């Protein structure tokens, strides 16, 4: 009888530990990351040369809204940052808070390209090859 009680206590302890670990990992992974650097290079897909003057639209999704509400089940905050690539096809910016980022690239004579989104971390890097229309 004592063995059954001890085994039951151990099993309950393991289950509680797993549940606590799950919720900790869920909460930890569903937070806005602060000071996220987003950078990238844009190239011509035909000759791999850098493309300058590409309009880069960075869409930033956040769990925290502009008025301070937080919901870890959905993105309440949304930022739209527009940049232009330099002569090396490079762009960068810093996002104060972020959970998910995607990028839309546009240039006259090229097909608009949307990068697959990425979950926020301290550095997000994109390398894009654009196709001529």
Short mmCIF file of C-alpha atoms in Angstrom, two decimals:
data_model
loop_
_atom_site.label_atom_id
_atom_site.label_comp_id
_atom_site.label_asym_id
_atom_site.label_seq_id
_atom_site.Cartn_x
_atom_site.Cartn_y
_atom_site.Cartn_z
CA UNK A 1 0.00 0.00 0.00
CA UNK A 2 2.86 2.37 0.85
CA UNK A 3 4.49 1.73 -2.53
CA UNK A 4 1.30 2.62 -4.39
CA UNK A 5 0.98 5.89 -2.47
CA UNK A 6 4.64 6.78 -3.13
CA UNK A 7 4.30 5.95 -6.85
CA UNK A 8 1.11 8.02 -7.06
CA UNK A 9 2.80 10.99 -5.36
CA UNK A 10 5.78 10.74 -7.75
CA UNK A 11 3.50 10.56 -10.79
CA UNK A 12 1.46 13.55 -9.58
CA UNK A 13 4.68 15.49 -8.93
CA UNK A 14 5.97 14.72 -12.44
CA UNK A 15 2.66 15.75 -14.04
CA UNK A 16 2.55 19.02 -12.08
CA UNK A 17 6.19 19.74 -13.01
CA UNK A 18 5.44 19.12 -16.71
CA UNK A 19 2.37 21.38 -16.61
CA UNK A 20 4.31 24.18 -14.91
CA UNK A 21 7.15 23.80 -17.44
CA UNK A 22 4.69 23.92 -20.34
CA UNK A 23 3.04 27.12 -19.13
CA UNK A 24 6.39 28.73 -18.38
CA UNK A 25 7.67 27.92 -21.88
CA UNK A 26 4.40 29.10 -23.47
CA UNK A 27 4.49 32.40 -21.58
CA UNK A 28 8.19 32.88 -22.25
CA UNK A 29 7.84 32.29 -25.99
CA UNK A 30 4.76 34.53 -26.31
CA UNK A 31 6.27 37.81 -25.21
CA UNK A 32 7.26 40.84 -27.17
CA UNK A 33 11.00 41.04 -27.76
CA UNK A 34 12.54 44.45 -27.12
CA UNK A 35 14.95 46.28 -29.41
CA UNK A 36 14.71 43.96 -32.39
CA UNK A 37 17.06 44.81 -35.26
CA UNK A 38 15.63 44.02 -38.69
CA UNK A 39 18.06 44.11 -41.59
CA UNK A 40 18.34 42.73 -45.05
CA UNK A 41 19.83 42.83 -48.51
CA UNK A 42 17.90 42.85 -51.78
CA UNK A 43 19.35 41.47 -55.01
CA UNK A 44 18.32 41.05 -58.64
CA UNK A 45 17.54 37.35 -59.16
CA UNK A 46 19.04 37.35 -62.69
CA UNK A 47 22.52 38.70 -61.96
CA UNK A 48 22.71 38.74 -58.11
CA UNK A 49 23.58 42.45 -58.12
CA UNK A 50 22.29 44.57 -55.21
CA UNK A 51 19.13 46.57 -55.88
CA UNK A 52 19.03 50.15 -54.64
CA UNK A 53 15.91 52.28 -54.13
CA UNK A 54 13.72 49.29 -53.29
CA UNK A 55 10.74 50.29 -51.14
CA UNK A 56 10.86 48.06 -48.05
CA UNK A 57 7.72 47.89 -45.92
CA UNK A 58 8.27 46.20 -42.56
CA UNK A 59 5.10 45.01 -40.85
CA UNK A 60 5.64 44.51 -37.13
CA UNK A 61 3.10 42.64 -35.00
CA UNK A 62 3.11 43.00 -31.19
CA UNK A 63 1.19 41.44 -28.30
CA UNK A 64 1.05 44.84 -26.58
CA UNK A 65 -1.32 47.39 -28.12
CA UNK A 66 -0.60 51.10 -28.47
CA UNK A 67 -2.79 51.82 -25.44
CA UNK A 68 -1.04 49.26 -23.22
CA UNK A 69 -3.35 46.25 -23.41
CA UNK A 70 -1.61 42.87 -23.63
CA UNK A 71 -3.09 39.64 -24.95
CA UNK A 72 -0.75 36.72 -25.56
CA UNK A 73 -3.32 34.95 -27.76
CA UNK A 74 -3.33 37.56 -30.53
CA UNK A 75 -1.39 40.51 -31.87
CA UNK A 76 -2.91 43.78 -30.66
CA UNK A 77 -0.17 46.12 -31.83
CA UNK A 78 0.79 46.74 -35.42
CA UNK A 79 3.52 48.95 -36.85
CA UNK A 80 4.32 49.74 -40.46
CA UNK A 81 7.82 51.04 -41.22
CA UNK A 82 8.85 52.08 -44.72
CA UNK A 83 12.50 52.18 -45.79
CA UNK A 84 14.49 52.45 -49.03
CA UNK A 85 17.52 50.26 -49.78
CA UNK A 86 20.91 51.93 -50.25
CA UNK A 87 23.42 51.37 -53.09
CA UNK A 88 24.37 47.97 -51.63
CA UNK A 89 20.71 46.90 -51.48
CA UNK A 90 20.85 47.13 -47.67
CA UNK A 91 18.18 48.27 -45.22
CA UNK A 92 17.83 48.16 -41.45
CA UNK A 93 15.78 49.46 -38.54
CA UNK A 94 15.26 48.83 -34.84
CA UNK A 95 11.82 47.86 -33.54
CA UNK A 96 11.14 48.86 -29.95
CA UNK A 97 8.93 45.80 -29.34
CA UNK A 98 8.08 42.93 -31.65
CA UNK A 99 6.55 39.46 -31.75
CA UNK A 100 6.34 38.77 -35.49
CA UNK A 101 7.80 40.54 -38.52
CA UNK A 102 7.30 40.28 -42.25
CA UNK A 103 8.61 42.39 -45.12
CA UNK A 104 7.12 43.54 -48.43
CA UNK A 105 9.52 44.69 -51.18
CA UNK A 106 8.56 46.81 -54.17
CA UNK A 107 10.56 48.29 -57.06
CA UNK A 108 9.50 49.60 -60.45
CA UNK A 109 10.07 46.92 -63.09
CA UNK A 110 10.16 44.08 -60.52
CA UNK A 111 7.49 41.80 -59.10
CA UNK A 112 6.39 42.74 -55.58
CA UNK A 113 7.84 40.25 -53.13
CA UNK A 114 6.65 39.37 -49.63
CA UNK A 115 9.15 37.67 -47.36
CA UNK A 116 7.87 34.85 -45.21
CA UNK A 117 7.34 36.24 -41.71
CA UNK A 118 9.65 35.50 -38.79
CA UNK A 119 9.07 35.37 -35.06
CA UNK A 120 10.92 38.12 -33.26
CA UNK A 121 14.39 37.69 -31.83
CA UNK A 122 17.14 40.24 -31.22
CA UNK A 123 18.32 40.10 -34.86
CA UNK A 124 16.16 39.27 -37.87
CA UNK A 125 17.95 39.03 -41.21
CA UNK A 126 16.36 38.82 -44.65
CA UNK A 127 18.14 38.10 -47.96
CA UNK A 128 15.84 38.63 -50.92
CA UNK A 129 16.17 38.04 -54.67
CA UNK A 130 13.60 39.96 -56.69
CA UNK A 131 12.38 38.90 -60.15
CA UNK A 132 11.93 41.22 -63.09
CA UNK A 133 8.31 41.57 -64.29
#
